[in-house]
Short mmCIF file of C-alpha atoms in Angstrom, two decimals:
data_model
loop_
_atom_site.label_atom_id
_atom_site.label_comp_id
_atom_site.label_asym_id
_atom_site.label_seq_id
_atom_site.Cartn_x
_atom_site.Cartn_y
_atom_site.Cartn_z
CA UNK A 1 13.30 15.09 1.77
CA UNK A 2 14.34 12.04 -0.09
CA UNK A 3 12.58 9.81 2.41
CA UNK A 4 13.92 6.23 2.61
CA UNK A 5 16.42 5.32 -0.03
CA UNK A 6 17.87 1.94 -0.92
CA UNK A 7 20.77 0.77 -3.09
CA UNK A 8 21.14 -1.21 -5.24
CA UNK A 9 17.84 -1.59 -6.99
CA UNK A 10 18.73 -4.89 -8.43
CA UNK A 11 21.46 -7.40 -7.60
CA UNK A 12 22.42 -10.90 -8.72
CA UNK A 13 24.68 -12.98 -6.46
CA UNK A 14 26.14 -16.40 -6.64
CA UNK A 15 25.65 -18.85 -3.78
CA UNK A 16 28.22 -18.15 -1.08
CA UNK A 17 28.89 -14.43 -2.03
CA UNK A 18 28.48 -11.72 0.44
CA UNK A 19 27.03 -8.30 0.01
CA UNK A 20 25.52 -5.31 1.83
CA UNK A 21 22.14 -3.79 1.02
CA UNK A 22 22.22 -0.12 1.88
CA UNK A 23 19.43 1.85 3.47
CA UNK A 24 19.32 5.54 4.48
CA UNK A 25 16.60 7.90 5.72
CA UNK A 26 16.69 11.64 6.14
CA UNK A 27 13.69 12.05 8.38
CA UNK A 28 15.55 11.57 11.62
CA UNK A 29 13.48 8.52 12.41
CA UNK A 30 14.57 6.43 15.43
CA UNK A 31 13.16 3.21 14.23
CA UNK A 32 14.43 1.44 11.13
CA UNK A 33 13.69 -2.05 9.93
CA UNK A 34 14.32 -4.55 7.09
CA UNK A 35 11.56 -6.73 5.55
CA UNK A 36 11.67 -9.34 2.79
CA UNK A 37 8.76 -9.87 0.49
CA UNK A 38 8.00 -13.18 -1.04
CA UNK A 39 5.00 -14.21 -3.12
CA UNK A 40 2.04 -15.19 -1.06
CA UNK A 41 3.83 -14.46 2.16
CA UNK A 42 3.40 -10.70 2.63
CA UNK A 43 6.33 -8.87 4.26
CA UNK A 44 8.32 -10.53 6.97
CA UNK A 45 10.53 -8.73 9.45
CA UNK A 46 14.26 -9.55 9.34
CA UNK A 47 15.88 -7.23 11.78
CA UNK A 48 15.01 -3.83 13.26
CA UNK A 49 16.57 -0.99 15.27
CA UNK A 50 15.15 1.34 17.79
CA UNK A 51 18.06 3.71 17.63
CA UNK A 52 21.77 4.01 16.90
CA UNK A 53 23.70 1.24 18.51
CA UNK A 54 20.57 -0.90 19.12
CA UNK A 55 19.38 -3.76 16.95
CA UNK A 56 17.16 -6.79 17.44
CA UNK A 57 15.97 -9.75 15.42
CA UNK A 58 12.64 -10.04 13.73
CA UNK A 59 10.84 -13.04 12.32
CA UNK A 60 13.39 -14.28 9.85
CA UNK A 61 16.85 -13.19 10.86
CA UNK A 62 18.90 -16.13 9.96
CA UNK A 63 21.56 -15.50 7.31
CA UNK A 64 21.40 -11.78 7.86
CA UNK A 65 23.39 -9.20 9.94
CA UNK A 66 22.68 -5.58 10.65
CA UNK A 67 24.32 -2.72 12.45
CA UNK A 68 23.23 0.93 13.27
CA UNK A 69 26.09 3.19 13.78
CA UNK A 70 24.14 6.37 12.80
CA UNK A 71 20.48 7.42 12.85
CA UNK A 72 20.40 7.74 9.12
CA UNK A 73 21.90 4.40 7.94
CA UNK A 74 20.86 0.79 8.56
CA UNK A 75 22.67 -1.62 6.25
CA UNK A 76 21.69 -5.28 5.84
CA UNK A 77 24.52 -7.76 5.29
CA UNK A 78 24.30 -11.13 3.65
CA UNK A 79 27.50 -13.02 4.75
CA UNK A 80 27.06 -16.16 2.54
CA UNK A 81 24.17 -15.77 0.10
CA UNK A 82 21.82 -18.79 -0.49
CA UNK A 83 19.16 -19.28 -3.11
CA UNK A 84 16.57 -19.03 -0.38
CA UNK A 85 17.50 -15.50 0.10
CA UNK A 86 16.22 -14.60 -3.39
CA UNK A 87 13.57 -12.04 -2.57
CA UNK A 88 12.68 -8.31 -2.60
CA UNK A 89 14.04 -6.47 0.34
CA UNK A 90 12.46 -3.39 1.83
CA UNK A 91 13.80 -0.93 4.34
CA UNK A 92 11.36 1.10 6.38
CA UNK A 93 11.64 3.81 9.05
CA UNK A 94 9.28 5.55 11.49
CA UNK A 95 9.25 8.02 14.34
CA UNK A 96 9.61 6.52 17.96
CA UNK A 97 6.12 8.00 18.81
CA UNK A 98 4.23 6.93 15.74
CA UNK A 99 3.07 3.68 14.09
CA UNK A 100 3.23 4.88 10.42
CA UNK A 101 6.14 3.36 8.63
CA UNK A 102 7.72 4.76 5.40
CA UNK A 103 9.16 2.18 2.97
CA UNK A 104 11.99 2.42 0.57
CA UNK A 105 11.59 1.44 -3.10
CA UNK A 106 13.15 -2.04 -2.54
CA UNK A 107 16.14 -4.09 -3.65
CA UNK A 108 15.34 -7.10 -5.88
CA UNK A 109 17.98 -9.79 -5.03
CA UNK A 110 18.52 -12.97 -7.02
CA UNK A 111 20.90 -15.62 -5.81
CA UNK A 112 21.79 -18.32 -8.24
CA UNK B 1 2.83 -18.69 13.00
CA UNK B 2 0.91 -16.27 10.81
CA UNK B 3 -0.84 -13.88 13.07
CA UNK B 4 -2.70 -11.93 10.38
CA UNK B 5 -4.64 -13.80 7.74
CA UNK B 6 -5.69 -12.01 4.57
CA UNK B 7 -8.21 -12.91 1.86
CA UNK B 8 -8.73 -13.23 -0.89
CA UNK B 9 -5.36 -13.65 -2.57
CA UNK B 10 -6.55 -11.99 -5.74
CA UNK B 11 -9.53 -9.99 -6.81
CA UNK B 12 -10.78 -8.75 -10.14
CA UNK B 13 -13.65 -6.14 -10.32
CA UNK B 14 -15.08 -3.84 -12.87
CA UNK B 15 -14.64 -0.11 -12.80
CA UNK B 16 -17.07 1.29 -10.27
CA UNK B 17 -17.33 -1.90 -8.28
CA UNK B 18 -16.60 -2.11 -4.59
CA UNK B 19 -13.76 -4.62 -3.88
CA UNK B 20 -13.59 -5.86 -0.22
CA UNK B 21 -10.46 -7.34 1.30
CA UNK B 22 -10.64 -9.09 4.58
CA UNK B 23 -8.14 -9.78 7.40
CA UNK B 24 -8.34 -11.64 10.62
CA UNK B 25 -5.83 -11.32 13.50
CA UNK B 26 -5.10 -13.46 16.48
CA UNK B 27 -3.13 -11.23 19.00
CA UNK B 28 -5.69 -9.28 21.05
CA UNK B 29 -2.88 -6.89 22.11
CA UNK B 30 -2.72 -5.39 18.58
CA UNK B 31 -4.01 -1.83 18.68
CA UNK B 32 -3.14 -0.48 15.29
CA UNK B 33 -4.33 -1.77 11.93
CA UNK B 34 -3.01 -0.16 8.79
CA UNK B 35 -3.58 -1.02 5.15
CA UNK B 36 -0.74 -0.50 2.67
CA UNK B 37 -0.95 -0.11 -1.15
CA UNK B 38 1.83 -1.33 -3.28
CA UNK B 39 2.33 -0.77 -6.99
CA UNK B 40 4.64 -2.88 -9.05
CA UNK B 41 8.28 -2.00 -8.55
CA UNK B 42 7.52 0.35 -5.65
CA UNK B 43 7.62 -0.01 -1.87
CA UNK B 44 4.36 -0.28 0.21
CA UNK B 45 2.77 3.09 1.04
CA UNK B 46 0.31 3.63 3.93
CA UNK B 47 -3.25 3.99 2.61
CA UNK B 48 -5.38 4.19 5.71
CA UNK B 49 -5.21 2.95 9.30
CA UNK B 50 -7.60 2.40 12.24
CA UNK B 51 -7.44 1.95 15.97
CA UNK B 52 -9.80 -0.49 17.74
CA UNK B 53 -11.74 2.30 19.51
CA UNK B 54 -13.75 2.91 16.37
CA UNK B 55 -15.63 0.50 14.10
CA UNK B 56 -15.14 2.36 10.83
CA UNK B 57 -12.90 4.97 9.24
CA UNK B 58 -13.20 6.57 5.79
CA UNK B 59 -10.69 8.46 3.80
CA UNK B 60 -11.94 9.48 0.43
CA UNK B 61 -12.99 6.29 -1.46
CA UNK B 62 -11.32 3.98 1.10
CA UNK B 63 -13.07 2.70 4.18
CA UNK B 64 -11.87 0.37 6.97
CA UNK B 65 -14.46 -1.62 8.89
CA UNK B 66 -13.35 -3.12 12.21
CA UNK B 67 -14.91 -5.80 14.34
CA UNK B 68 -13.08 -6.10 17.58
CA UNK B 69 -15.09 -9.01 18.93
CA UNK B 70 -14.53 -11.09 15.76
CA UNK B 71 -10.92 -9.88 15.44
CA UNK B 72 -11.44 -8.89 11.91
CA UNK B 73 -11.12 -5.92 9.76
CA UNK B 74 -11.72 -5.15 6.09
CA UNK B 75 -10.90 -2.62 3.48
CA UNK B 76 -13.66 -1.37 1.05
CA UNK B 77 -12.78 0.63 -2.04
CA UNK B 78 -15.79 2.66 -3.28
CA UNK B 79 -16.25 3.44 -6.98
CA UNK B 80 -13.06 1.52 -7.77
CA UNK B 81 -10.89 2.80 -10.63
CA UNK B 82 -8.26 1.15 -12.81
CA UNK B 83 -5.65 3.26 -11.05
CA UNK B 84 -6.54 1.32 -7.90
CA UNK B 85 -5.04 -1.78 -9.37
CA UNK B 86 -2.28 -2.76 -6.97
CA UNK B 87 -1.41 -5.14 -4.22
CA UNK B 88 -2.97 -4.44 -0.83
CA UNK B 89 -1.60 -5.54 2.45
CA UNK B 90 -3.24 -5.43 5.82
CA UNK B 91 -1.06 -5.28 8.91
CA UNK B 92 -1.24 -5.08 12.74
CA UNK B 93 0.97 -3.81 15.49
CA UNK B 94 0.66 -3.18 19.16
CA UNK B 95 2.40 -1.43 22.05
CA UNK B 96 3.96 -4.69 23.25
CA UNK B 97 5.40 -5.43 19.75
CA UNK B 98 8.47 -3.20 20.21
CA UNK B 99 10.42 -1.56 17.42
CA UNK B 100 9.01 -1.76 14.00
CA UNK B 101 7.10 -4.86 14.48
CA UNK B 102 4.32 -4.68 11.90
CA UNK B 103 2.83 -8.13 11.21
CA UNK B 104 1.62 -8.24 7.62
CA UNK B 105 -1.07 -10.27 5.89
CA UNK B 106 -0.18 -12.31 2.76
CA UNK B 107 -1.44 -9.59 0.38
CA UNK B 108 -4.25 -9.23 -2.15
CA UNK B 109 -3.63 -8.46 -5.82
CA UNK B 110 -6.51 -6.25 -6.98
CA UNK B 111 -7.29 -5.65 -10.64
CA UNK B 112 -9.85 -3.16 -11.66
CA UNK B 113 -10.95 -3.54 -15.26
CA UNK B 114 -11.97 -0.50 -17.25
#
């Protein structure tokens, strides 16, 4: 199993540009989520999904959109990037009946 | 509102020392308390976790101590090694926090000197 994979690993955007961060998992996990990691702030939940077709907001959802059309994929969209979105983004997944989350390797995003 | 507070922010110990990282939580509905370990350039990985029905859990050199009445839990690393140098995050979750709602502490950067 590849586990949770994320692409790209690094990305630089200009303010106002849009992009999609990709996340995929091959463990057939129902739950998937996106976090952002900023120095001194831990990991903060952006959006999450409890299954295909179902998404919900986390702690810091503004400026981000998600969709879940398949069990495997959970892309995160930035519609109009802002410098405040400079961060490291992690995707995670878990089984419905378990708390343990598996994290991807992260995407480091810089918005200039 | 930060529901899980972690301290210290950074910690330096000598090889063989016992670093201790502390976390405090507010939500009494939390019933799962994991610790994650993160190496530079990598995603967090689950290290050890505890439920509130026990006061201590050991896995190898890593121990969680849990104090339900004080709403605090801590990570102890016995006989620490340079390879333990990483960032450690505590977290908490509960049945009422639907989906993947782990609430994380701010993180502790641990350095173990040889």
